[in-house]
Short mmCIF file of C-alpha atoms and ligand atoms in Angstrom, two decimals:
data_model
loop_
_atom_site.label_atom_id
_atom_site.label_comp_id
_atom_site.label_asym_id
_atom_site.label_seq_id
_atom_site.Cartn_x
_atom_site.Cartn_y
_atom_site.Cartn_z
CA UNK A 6 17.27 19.29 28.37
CA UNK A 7 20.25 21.96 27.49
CA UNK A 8 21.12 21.07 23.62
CA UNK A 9 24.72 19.44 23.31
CA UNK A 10 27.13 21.49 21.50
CA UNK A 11 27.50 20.21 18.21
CA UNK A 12 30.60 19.98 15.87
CA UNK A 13 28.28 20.41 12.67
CA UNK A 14 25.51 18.50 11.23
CA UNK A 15 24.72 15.15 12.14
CA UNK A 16 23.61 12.58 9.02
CA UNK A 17 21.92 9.44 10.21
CA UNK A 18 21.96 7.19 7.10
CA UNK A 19 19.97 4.31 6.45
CA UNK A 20 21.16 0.75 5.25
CA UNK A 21 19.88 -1.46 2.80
CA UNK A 22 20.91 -3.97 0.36
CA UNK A 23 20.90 -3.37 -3.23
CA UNK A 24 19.11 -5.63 -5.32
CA UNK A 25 20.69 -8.01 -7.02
CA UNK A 26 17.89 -9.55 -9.38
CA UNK A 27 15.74 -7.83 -11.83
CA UNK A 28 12.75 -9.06 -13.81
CA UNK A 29 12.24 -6.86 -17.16
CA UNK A 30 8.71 -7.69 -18.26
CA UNK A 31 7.72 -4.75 -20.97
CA UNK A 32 8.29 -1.64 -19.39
CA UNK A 33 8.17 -3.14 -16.20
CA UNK A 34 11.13 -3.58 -13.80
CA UNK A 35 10.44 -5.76 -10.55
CA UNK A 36 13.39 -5.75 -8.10
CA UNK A 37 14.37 -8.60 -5.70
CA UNK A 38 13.54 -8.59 -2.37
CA UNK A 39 16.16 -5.74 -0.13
CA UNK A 40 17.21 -6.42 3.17
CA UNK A 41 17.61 -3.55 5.60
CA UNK A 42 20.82 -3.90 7.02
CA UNK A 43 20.78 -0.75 9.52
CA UNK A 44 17.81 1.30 10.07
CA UNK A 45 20.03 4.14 11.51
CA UNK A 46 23.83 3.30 10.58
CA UNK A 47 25.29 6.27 12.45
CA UNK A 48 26.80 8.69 10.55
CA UNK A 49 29.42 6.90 8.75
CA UNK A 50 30.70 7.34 5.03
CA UNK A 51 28.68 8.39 2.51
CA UNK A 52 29.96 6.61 -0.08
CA UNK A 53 27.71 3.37 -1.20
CA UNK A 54 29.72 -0.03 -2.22
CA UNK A 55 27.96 -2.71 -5.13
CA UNK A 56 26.25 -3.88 -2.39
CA UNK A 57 24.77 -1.52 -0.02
CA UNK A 58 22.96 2.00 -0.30
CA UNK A 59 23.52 3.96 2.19
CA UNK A 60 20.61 6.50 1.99
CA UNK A 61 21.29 9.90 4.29
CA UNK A 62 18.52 11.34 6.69
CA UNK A 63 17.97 14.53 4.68
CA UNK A 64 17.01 12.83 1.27
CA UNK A 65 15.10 10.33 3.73
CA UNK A 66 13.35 13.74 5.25
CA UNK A 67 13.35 15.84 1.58
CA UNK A 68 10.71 12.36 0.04
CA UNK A 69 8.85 12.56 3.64
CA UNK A 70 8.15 16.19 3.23
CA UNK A 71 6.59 15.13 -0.52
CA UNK A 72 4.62 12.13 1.10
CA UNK A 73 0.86 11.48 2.07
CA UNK A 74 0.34 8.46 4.65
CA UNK A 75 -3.36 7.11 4.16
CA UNK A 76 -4.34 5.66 6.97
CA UNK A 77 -7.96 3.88 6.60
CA UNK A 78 -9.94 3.50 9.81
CA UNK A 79 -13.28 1.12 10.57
CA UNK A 80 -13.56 0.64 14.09
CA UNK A 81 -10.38 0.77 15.77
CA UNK A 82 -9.63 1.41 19.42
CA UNK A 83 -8.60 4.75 19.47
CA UNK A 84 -5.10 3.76 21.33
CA UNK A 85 -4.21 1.91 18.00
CA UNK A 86 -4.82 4.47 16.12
CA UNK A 87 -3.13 6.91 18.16
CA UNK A 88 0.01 4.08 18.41
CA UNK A 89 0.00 3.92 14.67
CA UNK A 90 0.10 8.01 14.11
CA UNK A 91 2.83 8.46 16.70
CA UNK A 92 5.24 5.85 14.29
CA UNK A 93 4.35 8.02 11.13
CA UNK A 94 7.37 10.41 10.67
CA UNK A 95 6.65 14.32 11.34
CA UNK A 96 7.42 15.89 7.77
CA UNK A 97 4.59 13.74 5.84
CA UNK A 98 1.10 14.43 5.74
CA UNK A 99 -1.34 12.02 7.28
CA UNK A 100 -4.42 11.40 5.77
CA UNK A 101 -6.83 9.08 8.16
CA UNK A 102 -9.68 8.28 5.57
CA UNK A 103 -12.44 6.38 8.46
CA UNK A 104 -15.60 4.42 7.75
CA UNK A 105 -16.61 3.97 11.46
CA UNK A 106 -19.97 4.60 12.28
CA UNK A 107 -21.52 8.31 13.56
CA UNK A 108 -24.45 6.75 15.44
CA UNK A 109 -25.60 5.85 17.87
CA UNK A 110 -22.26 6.32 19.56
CA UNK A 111 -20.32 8.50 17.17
CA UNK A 112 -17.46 6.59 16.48
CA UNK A 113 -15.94 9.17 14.14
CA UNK A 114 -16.48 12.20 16.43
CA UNK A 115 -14.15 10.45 18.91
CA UNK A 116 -11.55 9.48 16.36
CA UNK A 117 -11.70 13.21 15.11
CA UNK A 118 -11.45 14.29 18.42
CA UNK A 119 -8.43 12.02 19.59
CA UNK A 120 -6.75 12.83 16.24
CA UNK A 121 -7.61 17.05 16.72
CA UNK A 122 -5.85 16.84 19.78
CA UNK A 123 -2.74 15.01 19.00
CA UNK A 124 -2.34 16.94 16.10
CA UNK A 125 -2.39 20.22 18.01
CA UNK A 126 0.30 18.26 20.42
CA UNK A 127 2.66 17.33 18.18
CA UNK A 128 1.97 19.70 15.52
CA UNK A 129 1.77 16.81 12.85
CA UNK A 130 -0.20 17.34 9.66
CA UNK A 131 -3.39 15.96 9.92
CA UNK A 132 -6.01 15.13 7.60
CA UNK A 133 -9.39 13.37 8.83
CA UNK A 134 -12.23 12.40 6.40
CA UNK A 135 -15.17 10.46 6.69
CA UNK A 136 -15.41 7.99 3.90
CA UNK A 137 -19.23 8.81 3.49
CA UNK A 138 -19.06 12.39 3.67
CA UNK A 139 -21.59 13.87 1.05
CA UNK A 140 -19.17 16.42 -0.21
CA UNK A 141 -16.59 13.87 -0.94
CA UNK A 142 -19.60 11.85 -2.68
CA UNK A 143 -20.62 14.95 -4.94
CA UNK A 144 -16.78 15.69 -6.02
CA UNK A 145 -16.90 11.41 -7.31
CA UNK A 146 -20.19 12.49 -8.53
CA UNK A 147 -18.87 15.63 -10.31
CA UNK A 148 -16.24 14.07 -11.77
CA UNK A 149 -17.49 11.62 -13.42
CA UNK A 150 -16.60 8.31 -11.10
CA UNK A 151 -19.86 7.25 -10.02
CA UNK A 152 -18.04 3.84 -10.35
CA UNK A 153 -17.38 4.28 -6.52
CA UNK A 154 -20.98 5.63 -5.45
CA UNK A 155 -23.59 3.28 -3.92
CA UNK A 156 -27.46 3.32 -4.82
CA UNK A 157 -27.92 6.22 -2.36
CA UNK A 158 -24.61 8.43 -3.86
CA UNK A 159 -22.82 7.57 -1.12
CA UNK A 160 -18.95 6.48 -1.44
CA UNK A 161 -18.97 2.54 -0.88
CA UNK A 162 -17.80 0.90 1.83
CA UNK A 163 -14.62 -1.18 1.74
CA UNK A 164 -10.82 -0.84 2.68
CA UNK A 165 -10.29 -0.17 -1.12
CA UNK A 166 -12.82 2.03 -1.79
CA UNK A 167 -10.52 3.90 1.54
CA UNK A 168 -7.77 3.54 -0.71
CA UNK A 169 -8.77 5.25 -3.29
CA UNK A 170 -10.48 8.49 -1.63
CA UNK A 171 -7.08 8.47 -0.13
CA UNK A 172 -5.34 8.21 -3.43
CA UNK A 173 -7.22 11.24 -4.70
CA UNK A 174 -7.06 13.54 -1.34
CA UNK A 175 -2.70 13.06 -1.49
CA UNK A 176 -3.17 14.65 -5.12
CA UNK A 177 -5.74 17.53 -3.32
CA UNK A 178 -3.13 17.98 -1.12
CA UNK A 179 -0.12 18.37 -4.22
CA UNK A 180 1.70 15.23 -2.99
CA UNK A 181 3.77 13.61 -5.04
CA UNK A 182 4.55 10.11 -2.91
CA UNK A 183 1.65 8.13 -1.49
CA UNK A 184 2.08 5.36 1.34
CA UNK A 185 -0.52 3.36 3.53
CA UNK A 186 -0.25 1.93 6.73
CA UNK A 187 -3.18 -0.06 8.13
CA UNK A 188 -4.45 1.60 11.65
CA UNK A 189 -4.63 -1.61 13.39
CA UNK A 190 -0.95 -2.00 13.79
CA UNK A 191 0.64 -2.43 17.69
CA UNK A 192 4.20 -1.25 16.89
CA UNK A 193 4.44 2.25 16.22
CA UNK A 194 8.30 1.45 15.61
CA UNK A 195 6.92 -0.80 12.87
CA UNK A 196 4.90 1.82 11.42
CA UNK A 197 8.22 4.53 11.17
CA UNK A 198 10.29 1.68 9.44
CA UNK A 199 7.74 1.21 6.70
CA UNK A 200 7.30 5.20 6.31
CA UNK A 201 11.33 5.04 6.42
CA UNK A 202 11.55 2.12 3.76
CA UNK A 203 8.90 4.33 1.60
CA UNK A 204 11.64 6.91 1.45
CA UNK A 205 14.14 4.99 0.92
CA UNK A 206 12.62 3.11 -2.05
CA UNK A 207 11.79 6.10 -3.75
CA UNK A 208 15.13 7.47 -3.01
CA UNK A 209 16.71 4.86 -4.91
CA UNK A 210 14.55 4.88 -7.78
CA UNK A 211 13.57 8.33 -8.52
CA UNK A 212 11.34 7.55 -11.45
CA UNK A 213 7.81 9.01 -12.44
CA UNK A 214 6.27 5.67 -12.13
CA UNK A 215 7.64 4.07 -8.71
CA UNK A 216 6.13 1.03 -7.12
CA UNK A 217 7.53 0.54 -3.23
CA UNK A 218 5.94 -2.89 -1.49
CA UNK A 219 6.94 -4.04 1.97
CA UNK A 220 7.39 -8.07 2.99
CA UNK A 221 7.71 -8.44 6.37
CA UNK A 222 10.30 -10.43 7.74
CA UNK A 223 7.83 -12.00 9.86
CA UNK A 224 4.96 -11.90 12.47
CA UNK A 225 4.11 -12.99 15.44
CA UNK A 226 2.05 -15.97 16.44
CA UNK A 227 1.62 -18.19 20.18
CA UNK A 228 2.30 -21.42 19.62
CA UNK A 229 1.53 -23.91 22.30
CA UNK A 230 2.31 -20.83 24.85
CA UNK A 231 5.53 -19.83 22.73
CA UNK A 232 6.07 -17.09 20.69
CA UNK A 233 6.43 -18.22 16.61
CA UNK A 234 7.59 -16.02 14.38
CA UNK A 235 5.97 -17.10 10.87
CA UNK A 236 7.73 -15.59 7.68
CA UNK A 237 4.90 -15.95 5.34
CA UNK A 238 1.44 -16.27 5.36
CA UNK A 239 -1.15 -18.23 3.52
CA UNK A 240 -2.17 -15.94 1.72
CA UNK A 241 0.80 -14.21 0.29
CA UNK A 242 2.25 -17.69 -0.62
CA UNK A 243 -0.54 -18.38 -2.74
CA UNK A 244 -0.57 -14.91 -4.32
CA UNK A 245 3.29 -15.08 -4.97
CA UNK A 246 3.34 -18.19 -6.32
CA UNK A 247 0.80 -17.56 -8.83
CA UNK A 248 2.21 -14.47 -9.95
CA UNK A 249 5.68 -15.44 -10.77
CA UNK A 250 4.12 -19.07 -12.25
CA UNK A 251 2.35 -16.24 -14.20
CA UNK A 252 6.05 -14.19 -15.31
CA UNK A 253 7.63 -17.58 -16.18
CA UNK A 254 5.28 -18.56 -18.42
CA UNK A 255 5.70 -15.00 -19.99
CA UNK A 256 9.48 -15.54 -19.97
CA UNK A 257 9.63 -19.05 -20.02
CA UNK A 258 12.23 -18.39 -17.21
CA UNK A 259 11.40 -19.81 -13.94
CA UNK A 260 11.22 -17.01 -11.46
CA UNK A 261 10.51 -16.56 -7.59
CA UNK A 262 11.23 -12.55 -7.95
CA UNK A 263 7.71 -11.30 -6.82
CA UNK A 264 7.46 -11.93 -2.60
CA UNK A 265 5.26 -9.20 -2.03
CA UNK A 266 1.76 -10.16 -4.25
CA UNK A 267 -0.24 -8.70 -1.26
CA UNK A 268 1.41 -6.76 0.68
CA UNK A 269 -0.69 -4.01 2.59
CA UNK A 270 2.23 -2.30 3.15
CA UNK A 271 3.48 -0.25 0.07
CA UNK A 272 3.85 3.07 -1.35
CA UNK A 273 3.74 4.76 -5.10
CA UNK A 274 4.05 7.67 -6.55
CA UNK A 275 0.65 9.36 -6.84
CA UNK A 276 1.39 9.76 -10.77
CA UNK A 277 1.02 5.96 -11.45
CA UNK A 278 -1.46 5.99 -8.35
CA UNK A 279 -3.59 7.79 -10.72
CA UNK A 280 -3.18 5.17 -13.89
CA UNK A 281 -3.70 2.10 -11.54
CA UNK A 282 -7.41 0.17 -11.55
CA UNK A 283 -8.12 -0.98 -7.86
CA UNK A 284 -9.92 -3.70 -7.26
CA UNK A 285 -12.13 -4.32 -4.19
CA UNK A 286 -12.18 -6.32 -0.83
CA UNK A 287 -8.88 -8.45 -0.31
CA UNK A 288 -7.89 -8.50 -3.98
CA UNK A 289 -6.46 -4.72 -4.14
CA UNK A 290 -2.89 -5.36 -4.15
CA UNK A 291 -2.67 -8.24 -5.90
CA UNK A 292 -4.43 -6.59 -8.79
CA UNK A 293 -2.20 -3.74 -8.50
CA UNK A 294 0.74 -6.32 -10.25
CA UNK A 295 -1.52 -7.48 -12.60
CA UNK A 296 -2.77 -4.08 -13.75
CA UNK A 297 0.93 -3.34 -14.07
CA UNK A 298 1.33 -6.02 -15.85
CA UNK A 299 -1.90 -5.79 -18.41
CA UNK A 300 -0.51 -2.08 -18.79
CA UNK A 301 3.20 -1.82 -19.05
CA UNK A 302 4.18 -5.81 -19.63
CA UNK A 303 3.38 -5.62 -23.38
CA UNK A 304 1.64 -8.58 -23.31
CA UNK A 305 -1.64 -7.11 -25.00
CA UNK A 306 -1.84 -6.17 -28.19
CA UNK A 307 -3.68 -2.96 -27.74
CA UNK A 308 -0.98 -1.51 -25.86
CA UNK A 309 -0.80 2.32 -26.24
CA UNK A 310 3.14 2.38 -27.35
CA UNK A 311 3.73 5.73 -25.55
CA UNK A 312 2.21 4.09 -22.33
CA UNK A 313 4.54 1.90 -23.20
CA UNK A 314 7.78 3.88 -23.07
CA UNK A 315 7.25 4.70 -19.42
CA UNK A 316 9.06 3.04 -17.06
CA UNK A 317 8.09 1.67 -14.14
CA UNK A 318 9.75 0.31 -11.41
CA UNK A 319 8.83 -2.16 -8.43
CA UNK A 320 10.86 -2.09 -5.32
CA UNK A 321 10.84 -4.94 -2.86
CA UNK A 322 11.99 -4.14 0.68
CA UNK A 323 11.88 -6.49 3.60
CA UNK A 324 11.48 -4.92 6.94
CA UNK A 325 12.29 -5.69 9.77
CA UNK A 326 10.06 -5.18 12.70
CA UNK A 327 7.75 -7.68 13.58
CA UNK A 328 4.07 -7.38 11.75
CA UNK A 329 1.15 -6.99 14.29
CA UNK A 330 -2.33 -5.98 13.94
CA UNK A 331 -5.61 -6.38 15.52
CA UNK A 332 -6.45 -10.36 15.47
CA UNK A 333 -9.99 -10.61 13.83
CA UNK A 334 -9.53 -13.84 13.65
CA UNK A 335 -8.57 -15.85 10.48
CA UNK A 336 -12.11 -17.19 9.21
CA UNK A 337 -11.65 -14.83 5.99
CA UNK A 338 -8.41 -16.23 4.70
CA UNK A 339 -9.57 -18.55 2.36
CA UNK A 340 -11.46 -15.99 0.79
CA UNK A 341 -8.58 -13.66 0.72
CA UNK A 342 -6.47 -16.37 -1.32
CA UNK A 343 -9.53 -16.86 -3.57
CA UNK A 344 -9.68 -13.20 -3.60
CA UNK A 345 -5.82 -12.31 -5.05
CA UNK A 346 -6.42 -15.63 -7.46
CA UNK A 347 -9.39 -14.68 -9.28
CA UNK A 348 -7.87 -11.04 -10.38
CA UNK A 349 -5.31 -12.71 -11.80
CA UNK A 350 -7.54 -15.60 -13.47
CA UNK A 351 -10.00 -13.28 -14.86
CA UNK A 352 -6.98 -10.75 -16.40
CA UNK A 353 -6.88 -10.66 -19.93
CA UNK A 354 -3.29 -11.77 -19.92
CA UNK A 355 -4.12 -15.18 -17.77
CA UNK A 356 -3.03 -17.92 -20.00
CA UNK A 357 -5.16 -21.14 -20.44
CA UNK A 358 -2.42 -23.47 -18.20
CA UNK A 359 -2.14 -20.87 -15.43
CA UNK A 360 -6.06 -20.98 -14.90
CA UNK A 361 -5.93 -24.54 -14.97
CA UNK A 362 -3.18 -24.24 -12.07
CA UNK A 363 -5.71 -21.37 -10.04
CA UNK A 364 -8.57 -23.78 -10.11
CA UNK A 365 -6.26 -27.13 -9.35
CA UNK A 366 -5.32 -24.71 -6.19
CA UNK A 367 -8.68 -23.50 -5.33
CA UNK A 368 -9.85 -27.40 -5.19
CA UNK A 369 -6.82 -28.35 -2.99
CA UNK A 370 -8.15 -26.15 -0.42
CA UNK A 371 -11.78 -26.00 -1.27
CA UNK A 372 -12.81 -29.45 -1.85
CA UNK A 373 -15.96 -30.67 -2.68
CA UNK A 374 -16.93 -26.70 -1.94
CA UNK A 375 -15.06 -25.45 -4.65
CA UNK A 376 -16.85 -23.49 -7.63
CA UNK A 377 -16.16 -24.50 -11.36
CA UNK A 378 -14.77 -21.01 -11.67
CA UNK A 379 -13.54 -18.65 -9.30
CA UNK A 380 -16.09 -15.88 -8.57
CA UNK A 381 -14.83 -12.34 -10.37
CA UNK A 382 -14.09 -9.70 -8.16
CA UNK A 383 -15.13 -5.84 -8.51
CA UNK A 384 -12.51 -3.59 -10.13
CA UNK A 385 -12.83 0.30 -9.83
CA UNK A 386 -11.88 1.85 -13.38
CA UNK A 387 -8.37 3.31 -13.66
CA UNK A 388 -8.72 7.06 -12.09
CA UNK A 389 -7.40 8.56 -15.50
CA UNK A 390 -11.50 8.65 -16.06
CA UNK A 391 -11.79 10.47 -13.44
CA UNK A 392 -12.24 14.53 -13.98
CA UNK A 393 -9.66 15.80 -11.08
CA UNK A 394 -10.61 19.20 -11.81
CA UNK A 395 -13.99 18.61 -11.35
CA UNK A 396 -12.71 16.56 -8.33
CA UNK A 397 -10.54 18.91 -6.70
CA UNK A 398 -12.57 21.90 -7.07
CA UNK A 399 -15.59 19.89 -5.03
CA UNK A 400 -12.75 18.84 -2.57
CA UNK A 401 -12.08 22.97 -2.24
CA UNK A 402 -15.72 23.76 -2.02
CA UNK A 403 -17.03 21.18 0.42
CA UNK A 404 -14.07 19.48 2.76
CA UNK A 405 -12.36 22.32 4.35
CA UNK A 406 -16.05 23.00 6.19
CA UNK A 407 -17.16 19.48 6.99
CA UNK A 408 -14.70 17.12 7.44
CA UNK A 409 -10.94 18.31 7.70
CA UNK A 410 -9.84 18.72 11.28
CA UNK A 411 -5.91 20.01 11.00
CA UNK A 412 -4.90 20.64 7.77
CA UNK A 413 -1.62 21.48 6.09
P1 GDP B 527 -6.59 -7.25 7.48
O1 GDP B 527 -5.46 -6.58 8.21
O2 GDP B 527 -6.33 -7.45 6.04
O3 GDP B 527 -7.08 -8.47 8.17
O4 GDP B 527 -7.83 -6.27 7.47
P2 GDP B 527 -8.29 -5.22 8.58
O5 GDP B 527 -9.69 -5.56 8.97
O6 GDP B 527 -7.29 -5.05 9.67
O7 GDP B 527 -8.35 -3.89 7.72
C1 GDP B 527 -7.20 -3.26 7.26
C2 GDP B 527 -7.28 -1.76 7.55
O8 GDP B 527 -8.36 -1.17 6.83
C3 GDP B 527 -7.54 -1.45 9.01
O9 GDP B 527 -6.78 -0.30 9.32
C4 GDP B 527 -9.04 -1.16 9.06
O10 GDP B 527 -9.37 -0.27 10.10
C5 GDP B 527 -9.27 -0.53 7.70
N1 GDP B 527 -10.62 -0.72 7.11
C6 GDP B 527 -11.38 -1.84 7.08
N2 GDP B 527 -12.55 -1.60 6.43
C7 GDP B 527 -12.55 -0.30 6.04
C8 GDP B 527 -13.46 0.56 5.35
O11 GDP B 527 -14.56 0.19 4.95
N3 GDP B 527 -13.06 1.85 5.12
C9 GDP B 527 -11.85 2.34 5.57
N4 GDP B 527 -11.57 3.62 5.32
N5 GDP B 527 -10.98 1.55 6.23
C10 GDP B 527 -11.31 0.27 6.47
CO1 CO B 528 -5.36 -5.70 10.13
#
C-alpha cells in the first residue's frame, strides 16, 4: 500500500474523564472510577478542560516502551493466547510466565513454539518462562525467598505465584511499569484498551508509587438465548463493599470510592510492585488494597514514618470493551468471595464490627456450611526480602539458556 503523503505528524489522543472524587487515607490516594470517553479522539486540541484528559499517542507510546505485560498461562488453547498477544501494543515487552504441563504432551513446547514464531512475525518482544524452571527456582533460592519454593525447590503453582515471577522478570528486564492481562481473554481489542488505559493511568499520575486497576464496564452472559451484559459480578460486589465498609469506618465517612477490589486487570509501577505482599489463589488483588492500606493508610502504629511520606496513588479506569474469558464454569465463586474476605478479616487493621459484618456475609451465602471463622489465606512476604542481586544475577546465569525464546 503506497504511504499517503502526510502534512506532518499525526497525534491520536486518548479520552478519559478526570476524576472527580478522591479518598485520602494516610499516604494513600484512591481515585474514583474514569470513564473513557474516546479511545482514539482523532487528533484534535491538545489542550485538556476540568473535565477531560486528553492523553496524546506519543506519551501513550513513551509509558509502553517502559512497560512489561505478564501474561500467565496454564492450559490455554494456543489461539487464545495468540488472540490475547496480538491486542498487546508493539513497544512493551511481553512476558508469558506458563505453568502448563511438559509431559506427556508438552504443553509448553507448543506454547513456546506458537509464541517463537509470532514473535519472529511481528517482531514483538517476547519473553517465555516456565514457571517451574529450575534456574528460576535457584535465583528464589539464592535470594533468599524460599517463601515461594515447594518441598521439592520448585516455584509453586498458582496464578499468583505467576504473578510474582512476573513481577521480578519486568525488574530483570529494567522495566519500570508492570501490567497483566489474563491469557484466556477472546477480544484482542479488549486486551489493547487495557494496555492503553495502563498508559494512560500512569500518564496522569506520574508518581513513584502508581496503582492502575481496570473495572469493566461489563461482560457478557446468554440469558434465556439473549445476550446480557452484567456490570458487576459476585464477586467484586462483595469485595467492594467490604472494602469501602472498611474506609468508612476509618473515616467515619460513608464511601463507595473503591469499584475495583478484584480486578485482574491492573497495572503498577514495578517500584511499589516490589513493596507489595501477594497473597495466593483468588485473594491476590484484593490483598493488594489492604497491603496498601496496612502500609501507607497510617492506621498501624508501627508505621515506618518515611514509608510513610511516599505517596501513592490508585487509579480507577472503566473500560470499555466487553470482558470475556474462557468459561470454566462458576463452581469456584463462592470461594473466590470467601477468598478476597478473609485477607481483609485476618489484616491487622480489620476492626472488630467489620469482621462481624464478613462473617454475617459469609453465613448469608454459606448457611448451615459456613465456618466460625473464615479460613486464612497464604500471603507471600513483601519482595523487599528478597535479595534482587542475588536474584538477577541467577536470572543472567540460568534463563537466557533454558527458557527465554525472543528476548529484548
Ligand atoms: P479466572 O479468570 O479468575 O476464572 O481464572 P483463570 O483460570 O482464567 O486464570 C486466570 C489466568 O491465570 C489465566 O490466564 C490462566 O491461564 C492463568 N493461570 C491459572 N493458573 C496458573 C498458574 O498456576 N500459573 C500461571 N503462570 N498462570 C496460571
Ligand atoms: Co479467566
Amino acid at each position: 500500500i503506497p504511504r499517503p503523503p502526510r502534512a506532518g505528524k499525526t497525534h491520536r489522543i486518548m479520552r478519559l474523564e478526570i476524576p472527580r472524587d478522591c479518598e485520602r487515607i494516610g499516604s494513600l490516594q484512591i481515585y474514583g472510577l474514569q470513564k473513557v470517553y474516546e479511545l482514539d479522539g482523532g487528533t484534535g486540541p491538545h489542550e485538556n478542560d476540568s473535565m477531560v484528559e486528553r492523553v496524546p499517542g506519543e506519551v501513550l507510546h513513551d509509558r509502553m516502551r517502559e512497560m512489561a505485560i505478564v501474561v500467565p498461562v496454564k492450559n490455554e488453547r494456543l489461539k487464545l493466547i495468540e488472540g490475547v498477544l496480538v491486542g498487546i501494543p508493539s513497544p512493551c515487552q511481553v512476558i508469558v510466565v506458563s505453568n502448563s504441563p511438559r509431559g506427556p504432551v508438552d504443553r509448553f513446547g507448543l506454547e513456546k513454539e506458537a509464541l517463537e514464531n509470532f514473535g519472529r512475525f511481528t517482531g514483538k518482544k517476547i519473553l517465555v518462562v516456565h514457571q517451574k524452571d529450575p534456574g528460576l527456582a535457584q535465583a528464589f533460592g539464592n535470594a533468599g525467598y524460599e517463601h515461594l519454593l515447594d518441598e521439592t525447590g520448585i516455584v509453586r503453582s498458582g496464578k499468583a505465584e505467576g504473578m510474582i515471577v512476573g513481577t521480578l522478570l519486568s525488574k530483570w528486564l529494567g522495566k519500570k511499569y508492570l501490567g497483566f492481562v489474563d491469557s484466556d481473554n477472546y477480544f484482542p481489542g479488549a486486551v489493547q484498551e487495557y494496555v492503553n488505559e495502563y498508559a494512560a493511568g500512569f500518564a496522569m499520575n506520574p508518581g513513584k508509587n502508581t496503582f492502575v486497576r481496570i473495572s469493566w464496564h461489563s461482560k457478557p452472559k446468554v440469558m434465556e438465548n439473549n445476550l446480557f451484559f452484567a456490570k458487576w459480578g459476585r464477586s467484586s460486589v462483595n469485595s467492594n463493599a467490604m472494602l469501602n465498609r472498611l474506609l468508612t469506618q476509618f473515616s467515619g465517612f460513608e464511601t463507595e470510592i473503591v469499584k475495583t477490589g478484584n480486578a485482574g486487570e491492573h497495572a503498577l509501577t514495578v517500584d511499589l510492585a516490589l513493596k507489595l505482599e501477594y497473597a495466593a489463589g483468588y485473594a491476590v488483588e484484593t490483598h493488594h488494597y489492604m497491603n496498601l492500606l496496612e502500609q501507607y493508610g497510617g492506621i498501624l502504629e508501627t508505621t515506618d514514618p518515611d514509608v510513610l511520606r511516599e505517596k501513592v496513588t490508585i487509579c480507577q479506569i472503566e473500560s470499555r470493551n466487553p470482558h470475556m474469558h474462557e468459561s470454566k464454569g462458576d463452581d469456584h465463586v463462592e470461594d473466590m468471595i470467601d477468598a478476597s474476605l478473609s485477607v481483609i478479616y485476618h489484616s491487622p487493621i480489620c476492626p472488630e464490627l467489620l469482621k462481624r459484618e464478613i462473617m454475617d456475609n459469609v453465613r448469608a451465602r454459606r448457611g448451615e456450611a459456613a465456618p466460625a471463622e473464615v479460613a486464612p489465606v497464604r500471603v507471600y512476604p513483601s519482595l523487599s526480602e528478597l535479595n534482587l542481586d542475588e536474584f538477577m544475577a541467577g536470572c543472567d546465569a540460568s534463563l537466557n539458556f533454558n527458557a527465554v525464546t525472543v528476548r529484548a
